[in-house]
Amino acid sequence: MTTKFTSRRAPVYADIPDKKWNNWRWQLSHRLNTVEEIEKIIKLTGSERDALSAQGLFRVDITPYFISLIDPDNPNDPIRKQVIPTATEMVPFTAMMEDSLAEDKHSPVPGLVHRYPDRVLMLVTTQCATYCRYCTRSRIVGDPAATFSREEFEMQIEYLKRTPQVRDVLLSGGDPLVLAPKILEEILRRLREIPHIEIIRLGSRVPVFMPMRITDDLTEMLQKYHPLWVNIHVNHPNEISAELDEATDKLAKAGIPLGNQSVLMAGVNDCPHIQRDLAQKLTRIKVRPYYLYQCDLVEGAGHFRTPVAKGIEIIEALRGHTSGYAVPQFIVDAPGGGGKIPLQPNYVISYSDHKIVLRNYEGYMTTYEEPAEYKVHDSKTCAYCQNKRPEPGQSGVMGLLDGEEMFIKPEGFDHIHERGGLQHRLKDDAKWKPLGIGSGKLEDNS
Ligand SMILES: *Cc1c(COP(=O)(O)O)cnc(C)c1O
């Protein structure tokens, strides 16, 4: 470990014995959620009091450890904004959605989102150690009654067993690390029994909210299920404490590769200098920045949104300026279920048939001379090309390039371009029904 990170405890907890403070069950059972409890630690603003007293707000709960990281005298503290609600949360905005990533539509069985060809997102609980105000899954998270049943878990396992293209399972929720240790182990064991599942990932903010959960018992258990990857979720350098450093050190020593996912948020981390400090501190605690997300169009998160350009500005300030390991990918998770779309600054200036003109982070402009002779890769004799994994209906632009498909058409394209023609030919057909704008496939009606 390099320079020590600091450790903080709010003055109200000064007399709590270390044995309790460092016990994750104590942290969970002493979480704060009312005006009275929170006010003992930080002086609340009118807007925060209103929100905390409002009905029907997304669940509030904060571990004593995490609330201690807030500077009680700063109403704009970046950690405070992530976990203490304000009245602005109740303000609707244009394009706001309940399930902005259309996850429910992509779920073949409850709690299992199969959006991409070879991997699934498995929601194993609705509970978290602390609730983030901008939660993308606030439609289900926090509600103990909405948590997944044993029956649903068995359905998820059955689906995975009969779906051999799934080679990567991402456990999320809620937060898988708040599950009772036995249940978490059962999930991992059952997944490992499925031969085609190659890697398991955990998405968890527990190391950040409650680093004491990363016990030796936990890392010993996790190691049995390798290859296992963990993504944590840190948004601001102030979240990187001595305790988090110790937790990620334990995970890394258990052979678990660590990544970080952040959400870009106005007033929290929408600054290239904050992001550079965050990225560099993450690499010091052995965590590789993985994704920086544009804030989703989710209810309650409107006041956190930044222009998409802010993310590109941040990547511009990272790439070349610091270690490549410290540069995350900036991602817009497409509203409506389009999935993750990476964005970055433009580095290509121009092309000709033999040259490409590029620029670097400094504005240095260069040319790369293309090879005059290029022996085209022969897919006929390449064993990998011959045995490629099928991605039914999902090969996308790659499928256009490798010749599998000639074109990709928007829904209804053929119908629109028939103009009156087809209608004329079919007008005597009793089955013919006029199609509304944007309605389903032509075949359905012909
Ligand atoms: C983010 C996500 C994944 C994992 O995506 P990677 O780019 O492989 O990290 C898988 N499924 C769903 C539904 C997701 O949202």
Coordinates of C-alpha atoms and ligand atoms in Angstrom, one line a residue:
M1 CA 0.0 0.0 0.0
T2 CA 1.2 3.5 -0.8
T3 CA 0.2 6.7 1.1
K4 CA -2.4 6.0 3.8
F5 CA -5.9 6.9 3.0
T6 CA -7.9 8.3 5.9
S7 CA -10.5 6.7 8.2
R8 CA -13.4 8.7 9.6
R9 CA -16.1 8.2 12.2
A10 CA -18.8 10.8 12.9
P11 CA -18.4 12.1 16.5
V12 CA -21.7 10.4 17.6
Y13 CA -20.0 7.1 17.1
A14 CA -16.9 7.9 19.1
D15 CA -17.9 5.6 21.9
I16 CA -18.9 2.6 19.8
P17 CA -16.3 -0.1 20.5
D18 CA -14.2 -1.0 17.4
K19 CA -15.5 -4.6 17.6
K20 CA -19.0 -3.3 16.9
W21 CA -18.0 -0.7 14.4
N22 CA -16.1 -3.2 12.3
N23 CA -18.9 -5.7 12.3
W24 CA -21.0 -5.5 9.1
R25 CA -24.1 -6.8 10.9
W26 CA -23.8 -4.0 13.4
Q27 CA -23.5 -1.5 10.5
L28 CA -26.6 -3.0 8.7
S29 CA -28.7 -2.9 11.8
H30 CA -27.7 0.7 12.7
R31 CA -28.5 2.2 9.4
L32 CA -30.0 5.7 9.4
N33 CA -33.2 6.8 7.6
T34 CA -35.1 9.4 9.6
V35 CA -34.7 13.2 10.0
E36 CA -34.0 12.7 13.7
E37 CA -31.3 10.1 13.2
I38 CA -29.5 11.9 10.3
E39 CA -29.8 15.3 12.0
K40 CA -27.5 14.0 14.8
I41 CA -24.7 13.8 12.3
I42 CA -25.3 16.5 9.7
K43 CA -27.4 19.7 9.8
L44 CA -30.1 19.1 7.2
T45 CA -31.3 21.7 4.6
G46 CA -35.0 22.5 4.3
S47 CA -35.1 20.6 1.0
E48 CA -33.5 17.5 2.6
R49 CA -36.0 17.6 5.5
D50 CA -38.9 17.8 3.2
A51 CA -37.8 14.9 1.2
L52 CA -37.0 12.7 4.2
S53 CA -40.5 13.4 5.5
A54 CA -42.3 12.8 2.2
Q55 CA -44.4 9.8 1.5
G56 CA -43.6 7.4 -1.3
L57 CA -40.0 8.4 -1.8
F58 CA -37.4 5.9 -2.9
R59 CA -36.0 4.1 0.2
V60 CA -33.4 5.9 2.3
D61 CA -30.9 3.9 4.4
I62 CA -27.3 4.8 5.1
T63 CA -24.7 2.8 7.0
P64 CA -23.0 4.6 9.9
Y65 CA -19.6 4.0 8.2
F66 CA -20.7 5.7 4.9
I67 CA -22.5 8.7 6.5
S68 CA -19.3 9.4 8.5
L69 CA -17.5 10.1 5.2
I70 CA -19.7 13.2 4.7
D71 CA -18.4 16.6 5.7
P72 CA -21.2 17.7 8.0
D73 CA -20.6 21.4 7.3
N74 CA -20.8 21.2 3.5
P75 CA -24.3 21.2 2.0
N76 CA -22.7 20.3 -1.3
D77 CA -20.7 17.4 -0.1
P78 CA -20.5 14.9 -3.0
I79 CA -21.3 11.9 -0.8
R80 CA -24.2 13.6 0.9
K81 CA -25.8 14.2 -2.5
Q82 CA -25.6 10.5 -3.4
V83 CA -27.5 9.2 -0.4
I84 CA -29.6 12.0 1.2
P85 CA -32.7 12.9 -0.7
T86 CA -33.7 16.4 -1.6
A87 CA -37.1 17.7 -2.8
T88 CA -35.7 18.0 -6.3
E89 CA -35.9 14.3 -6.5
M90 CA -39.7 14.6 -6.8
V91 CA -39.5 16.8 -9.9
P92 CA -40.3 15.0 -13.2
F93 CA -38.4 15.7 -16.4
T94 CA -38.8 15.2 -20.1
A95 CA -38.1 11.6 -21.1
M96 CA -38.2 10.3 -17.6
M97 CA -39.0 6.6 -17.4
E98 CA -39.6 4.0 -14.7
D99 CA -37.6 1.2 -16.4
S100 CA -35.4 3.3 -18.7
L101 CA -33.3 0.4 -19.9
A102 CA -36.3 -1.8 -20.6
E103 CA -34.9 -4.5 -18.4
D104 CA -38.2 -6.1 -17.6
K105 CA -38.9 -6.5 -21.4
H106 CA -35.6 -8.4 -21.7
S107 CA -36.3 -10.8 -18.9
P108 CA -37.1 -14.4 -20.0
V109 CA -37.8 -15.2 -16.4
P110 CA -38.2 -12.8 -13.5
G111 CA -35.0 -11.2 -12.4
L112 CA -32.9 -12.5 -15.3
V113 CA -32.0 -9.9 -18.0
H114 CA -30.7 -11.5 -21.1
R115 CA -29.9 -8.5 -23.3
Y116 CA -26.6 -9.5 -24.9
P117 CA -25.7 -12.7 -26.8
D118 CA -23.4 -14.4 -24.3
R119 CA -24.1 -12.9 -20.9
V120 CA -26.9 -12.3 -18.5
L121 CA -27.6 -10.0 -15.6
M122 CA -29.1 -11.9 -12.7
L123 CA -30.9 -9.9 -10.0
V124 CA -30.5 -11.8 -6.8
T125 CA -32.0 -9.4 -4.2
T126 CA -33.7 -6.0 -4.1
Q127 CA -31.8 -5.0 -0.9
C128 CA -28.7 -2.8 -0.7
A129 CA -26.5 -1.7 2.2
T130 CA -27.2 1.9 1.4
Y131 CA -29.5 3.3 -1.3
C132 CA -28.2 5.6 -4.0
R133 CA -30.6 8.5 -4.9
Y134 CA -30.0 7.9 -8.6
C135 CA -30.6 4.2 -8.6
T136 CA -31.4 2.9 -12.1
R137 CA -33.5 0.1 -10.7
S138 CA -35.4 2.1 -8.1
R139 CA -38.6 0.6 -9.5
I140 CA -37.8 -2.6 -7.6
V141 CA -34.8 -1.9 -5.4
G142 CA -35.4 -1.3 -1.7
D143 CA -38.7 -3.1 -1.5
P144 CA -38.2 -6.1 0.7
A145 CA -41.6 -7.5 -0.6
A146 CA -40.3 -7.4 -4.2
T147 CA -37.3 -9.6 -3.5
F148 CA -36.7 -12.7 -5.5
S149 CA -38.2 -16.0 -4.2
R150 CA -36.7 -19.4 -4.2
E151 CA -39.1 -20.4 -7.0
E152 CA -37.8 -17.5 -9.2
F153 CA -34.2 -18.5 -8.4
E154 CA -35.0 -22.1 -9.6
M155 CA -36.5 -20.6 -12.8
Q156 CA -33.4 -18.5 -13.4
I157 CA -31.2 -21.6 -12.9
E158 CA -33.4 -23.7 -15.3
Y159 CA -33.2 -20.9 -17.9
L160 CA -29.4 -20.8 -17.6
K161 CA -29.1 -24.6 -17.9
R162 CA -31.0 -24.7 -21.1
T163 CA -29.3 -21.6 -22.6
P164 CA -25.8 -22.7 -23.6
Q165 CA -24.8 -19.5 -25.2
V166 CA -24.6 -17.8 -21.8
R167 CA -21.0 -18.0 -20.7
D168 CA -20.9 -15.0 -18.3
V169 CA -23.3 -14.3 -15.4
L170 CA -23.4 -11.0 -13.6
L171 CA -24.9 -11.0 -10.2
S172 CA -26.5 -7.8 -9.2
G173 CA -29.7 -6.5 -7.6
G174 CA -29.8 -4.8 -5.2
D175 CA -26.5 -5.9 -3.9
P176 CA -25.4 -9.6 -3.9
L177 CA -23.1 -9.0 -1.0
V178 CA -25.9 -8.1 1.4
L179 CA -27.3 -11.7 1.0
A180 CA -26.9 -14.0 3.9
P181 CA -23.5 -15.7 3.3
K182 CA -25.1 -19.2 2.9
I183 CA -27.5 -18.0 0.2
L184 CA -24.8 -16.2 -1.7
E185 CA -22.7 -19.3 -1.6
E186 CA -25.6 -21.5 -2.8
I187 CA -26.1 -19.2 -5.8
L188 CA -22.4 -19.4 -6.7
R189 CA -22.3 -23.1 -6.2
R190 CA -25.4 -23.7 -8.4
L191 CA -24.0 -21.5 -11.1
R192 CA -20.7 -23.3 -11.1
E193 CA -22.5 -26.6 -11.6
I194 CA -23.6 -25.4 -15.1
P195 CA -20.6 -26.3 -17.3
H196 CA -21.1 -23.6 -20.0
I197 CA -20.9 -20.8 -17.5
E198 CA -17.3 -19.7 -17.8
I199 CA -17.2 -16.5 -15.6
I200 CA -19.2 -15.1 -12.7
R201 CA -19.2 -11.5 -11.9
L202 CA -20.5 -9.6 -8.8
G203 CA -21.6 -6.0 -9.1
S204 CA -21.5 -4.6 -5.6
R205 CA -21.3 -1.3 -3.7
V206 CA -20.9 -3.1 -0.4
P207 CA -17.1 -2.6 -0.3
V208 CA -17.8 1.1 -0.5
F209 CA -20.8 1.3 1.9
M210 CA -19.7 -1.3 4.3
P211 CA -16.0 -2.4 3.7
M212 CA -16.1 -4.5 6.9
R213 CA -18.3 -7.0 5.0
I214 CA -15.1 -8.1 3.1
T215 CA -14.0 -10.6 5.8
D216 CA -11.5 -13.3 5.5
D217 CA -14.4 -15.8 5.6
L218 CA -16.0 -14.1 2.6
T219 CA -12.9 -14.0 0.5
E220 CA -12.2 -17.6 1.3
M221 CA -15.6 -18.6 0.2
L222 CA -15.5 -16.5 -3.0
Q223 CA -12.2 -18.0 -4.1
K224 CA -13.8 -21.4 -4.4
Y225 CA -15.8 -20.1 -7.4
H226 CA -13.1 -18.7 -9.6
P227 CA -12.9 -17.3 -12.3
L228 CA -14.8 -14.6 -10.4
W229 CA -14.7 -10.9 -11.1
V230 CA -16.0 -8.0 -9.0
N231 CA -17.0 -4.6 -10.1
I232 CA -17.4 -2.0 -7.3
H233 CA -19.0 1.4 -7.6
V234 CA -17.1 4.5 -6.5
N235 CA -18.1 7.9 -7.8
H236 CA -15.9 10.4 -5.9
P237 CA -12.4 10.3 -4.4
N238 CA -13.8 11.0 -0.9
E239 CA -15.2 7.5 -0.9
I240 CA -11.7 6.0 -1.0
S241 CA -10.9 5.4 2.6
A242 CA -8.4 3.3 4.6
E243 CA -11.2 0.7 5.1
L244 CA -12.0 0.5 1.3
D245 CA -8.3 0.1 0.6
E246 CA -8.1 -2.8 3.0
A247 CA -11.2 -4.4 1.5
T248 CA -10.0 -4.2 -2.1
D249 CA -6.6 -5.5 -0.9
K250 CA -8.3 -8.6 0.5
L251 CA -10.3 -9.2 -2.7
A252 CA -7.2 -8.7 -4.8
K253 CA -5.2 -11.1 -2.7
A254 CA -8.1 -13.7 -3.2
G255 CA -7.2 -13.4 -6.9
I256 CA -10.3 -11.4 -7.8
P257 CA -9.8 -8.8 -10.6
L258 CA -11.4 -5.6 -9.6
G259 CA -13.2 -3.0 -11.7
N260 CA -15.1 0.2 -11.0
Q261 CA -18.3 1.5 -12.4
S262 CA -19.2 5.2 -11.8
V263 CA -22.2 7.3 -12.7
L264 CA -21.5 10.8 -14.0
M265 CA -23.5 13.2 -11.9
A266 CA -24.0 17.0 -11.8
G267 CA -22.6 18.5 -8.6
V268 CA -20.9 15.2 -7.6
N269 CA -18.2 14.3 -10.1
D270 CA -18.8 16.3 -13.3
C271 CA -15.3 17.6 -13.4
P272 CA -12.3 16.3 -15.3
H273 CA -10.0 16.9 -12.3
I274 CA -12.2 15.1 -9.8
Q275 CA -12.4 12.2 -12.3
R276 CA -8.7 12.1 -12.8
D277 CA -8.1 12.0 -9.0
L278 CA -10.7 9.3 -8.7
A279 CA -9.2 7.2 -11.5
Q280 CA -5.7 7.5 -10.1
K281 CA -6.8 6.7 -6.5
L282 CA -8.7 3.6 -7.8
T283 CA -5.6 2.3 -9.5
R284 CA -3.7 2.8 -6.2
I285 CA -6.3 0.5 -4.4
K286 CA -5.9 -2.1 -7.3
V287 CA -9.2 -1.2 -8.9
R288 CA -9.3 -0.6 -12.7
P289 CA -11.9 2.0 -13.8
Y290 CA -14.2 0.1 -16.1
Y291 CA -17.2 2.2 -17.0
L292 CA -18.3 5.8 -16.5
Y293 CA -22.0 5.9 -17.2
Q294 CA -24.2 8.7 -18.4
C295 CA -27.0 9.1 -15.8
D296 CA -30.0 7.1 -16.8
L297 CA -33.4 8.7 -17.5
V298 CA -34.8 7.4 -14.3
E299 CA -37.4 8.9 -12.0
G300 CA -35.7 10.8 -9.2
A301 CA -32.4 11.3 -11.0
G302 CA -33.3 14.3 -13.2
H303 CA -31.2 16.8 -11.1
F304 CA -28.1 14.6 -11.5
R305 CA -28.1 14.6 -15.3
T306 CA -25.3 16.2 -17.3
P307 CA -25.0 16.9 -21.0
V308 CA -23.5 13.8 -22.8
A309 CA -20.6 16.1 -23.9
K310 CA -19.4 16.3 -20.3
G311 CA -18.4 12.6 -20.4
I312 CA -16.4 13.1 -23.6
E313 CA -14.7 16.1 -22.0
I314 CA -13.7 13.9 -19.1
I315 CA -12.3 11.1 -21.4
E316 CA -10.4 13.8 -23.2
A317 CA -8.8 14.8 -19.9
L318 CA -7.9 11.3 -19.0
R319 CA -6.6 9.5 -22.2
G320 CA -2.9 10.3 -22.6
H321 CA -2.9 12.4 -19.5
T322 CA -2.7 9.5 -17.1
S323 CA -2.2 5.7 -17.1
G324 CA -4.2 3.9 -19.7
Y325 CA -5.3 1.6 -16.8
A326 CA -7.0 4.6 -15.2
V327 CA -9.2 5.5 -18.2
P328 CA -12.7 4.0 -18.1
Q329 CA -15.0 3.7 -21.1
F330 CA -17.7 6.4 -21.1
I331 CA -21.1 4.7 -21.7
V332 CA -24.6 5.8 -22.6
D333 CA -26.9 2.9 -21.7
A334 CA -29.5 3.4 -24.5
P335 CA -33.0 4.3 -23.3
G336 CA -35.5 1.7 -24.4
G337 CA -33.2 -1.2 -24.0
G338 CA -30.6 -0.5 -26.7
G339 CA -27.8 -1.5 -24.4
K340 CA -24.5 0.1 -23.7
I341 CA -23.0 2.5 -26.2
P342 CA -19.4 3.6 -25.8
L343 CA -18.5 7.2 -26.7
Q344 CA -15.1 8.9 -26.9
P345 CA -13.5 12.0 -28.4
N346 CA -12.7 11.8 -32.1
Y347 CA -9.1 10.9 -32.8
V348 CA -9.5 10.3 -36.5
I349 CA -9.1 13.5 -38.5
S350 CA -9.3 12.1 -42.1
Y351 CA -8.6 9.2 -44.5
S352 CA -7.5 8.6 -48.0
D353 CA -7.1 5.2 -49.7
H354 CA -3.6 4.9 -48.4
K355 CA -3.4 7.1 -45.3
I356 CA -5.2 7.8 -42.2
V357 CA -4.8 11.2 -40.4
L358 CA -5.0 11.0 -36.6
R359 CA -4.5 13.3 -33.7
N360 CA -3.3 12.5 -30.1
Y361 CA -4.3 14.0 -26.8
E362 CA -1.9 16.9 -27.2
G363 CA -3.3 17.9 -30.6
Y364 CA -0.2 16.4 -32.4
M365 CA -1.4 15.4 -35.8
T366 CA 0.1 12.4 -37.6
T367 CA -0.4 10.2 -40.6
Y368 CA -0.3 6.4 -40.6
E369 CA 0.6 5.0 -44.0
E370 CA -1.7 2.0 -44.8
P371 CA 0.0 -1.1 -46.1
A372 CA 0.2 -1.1 -49.9
E373 CA -0.3 -4.9 -50.0
Y374 CA -2.6 -6.6 -47.5
K375 CA -3.3 -10.3 -47.9
V376 CA -6.9 -10.5 -46.8
H377 CA -7.6 -12.8 -43.8
D378 CA -8.9 -16.1 -45.2
S379 CA -12.0 -17.1 -43.2
K380 CA -12.3 -20.3 -45.2
T381 CA -9.1 -21.7 -43.7
C382 CA -9.4 -20.0 -40.3
A383 CA -10.6 -22.5 -37.7
Y384 CA -11.9 -19.7 -35.5
C385 CA -14.0 -18.2 -38.4
Q386 CA -15.4 -21.6 -39.2
N387 CA -16.4 -22.3 -35.6
K388 CA -17.7 -18.9 -34.6
R389 CA -20.4 -18.8 -32.0
P390 CA -23.7 -18.0 -33.5
E391 CA -25.4 -14.8 -32.2
P392 CA -28.9 -15.3 -33.6
G393 CA -30.3 -11.9 -34.8
Q394 CA -27.6 -10.0 -32.8
S395 CA -24.5 -10.1 -35.0
G396 CA -25.3 -6.4 -35.8
V397 CA -22.7 -4.3 -37.6
M398 CA -20.1 -7.1 -37.2
G399 CA -22.5 -9.3 -39.2
L400 CA -22.6 -6.7 -42.0
L401 CA -18.8 -6.6 -42.1
D402 CA -18.3 -10.3 -42.2
G403 CA -20.8 -10.8 -44.9
E404 CA -23.5 -12.6 -42.8
E405 CA -26.0 -9.9 -43.6
M406 CA -26.3 -7.3 -46.4
F407 CA -28.3 -4.7 -44.5
I408 CA -30.1 -3.9 -41.3
K409 CA -33.6 -2.3 -41.7
P410 CA -35.6 -0.4 -39.2
E411 CA -38.9 -2.0 -38.3
G412 CA -41.6 -1.4 -40.9
F413 CA -39.1 -0.3 -43.5
D414 CA -40.4 -2.6 -46.3
H415 CA -44.0 -1.6 -45.6
I416 CA -43.3 2.1 -45.8
H417 CA -41.5 1.6 -49.1
E418 CA -44.2 -0.4 -50.7
R419 CA -46.1 3.0 -50.7
G420 CA -49.5 2.1 -52.1
G421 CA -48.2 -0.8 -54.2
L422 CA -48.8 -3.7 -51.9
Q423 CA -52.1 -2.3 -50.6
H424 CA -53.3 -2.2 -54.2
R425 CA -52.3 -5.8 -54.8
L426 CA -53.9 -7.0 -51.5
K427 CA -57.1 -5.0 -51.5
D428 CA -59.3 -7.9 -52.4
D429 CA -57.8 -10.1 -49.7
A430 CA -60.2 -10.5 -46.9
K431 CA -57.4 -10.8 -44.4
W432 CA -55.9 -7.4 -45.3
K433 CA -56.0 -4.8 -42.6
P434 CA -54.5 -1.4 -42.8
L435 CA -51.3 -1.0 -40.8
G436 CA -51.0 1.9 -38.4
I437 CA -47.8 3.9 -38.4
G438 CA -45.0 2.1 -36.6
S439 CA -47.0 -1.1 -36.2
G440 CA -45.5 -4.6 -36.3
K441 CA -44.1 -6.7 -39.1
L442 CA -45.6 -6.8 -42.6
E443 CA -45.9 -10.6 -42.4
D444 CA -48.3 -10.4 -39.5
N445 CA -50.9 -8.8 -41.7
S446 CA -50.4 -10.3 -45.1
Ligands
LIG1 C1 -24.3 -4.0 -18.3 C2 -25.0 -5.2 -18.6 C3 -24.3 -6.4 -18.8 C4 -22.8 -6.5 -18.8 O1 -22.2 -5.7 -19.8 P1 -20.6 -5.7 -20.1 O2 -20.5 -4.6 -21.1 O3 -20.3 -7.1 -20.5 O4 -20.0 -5.3 -18.8 C5 -25.0 -7.5 -19.1 N1 -26.4 -7.5 -19.2 C6 -27.0 -6.4 -19.0 C7 -28.5 -6.4 -19.1 C8 -26.4 -5.2 -18.7 O5 -27.1 -4.0 -18.4

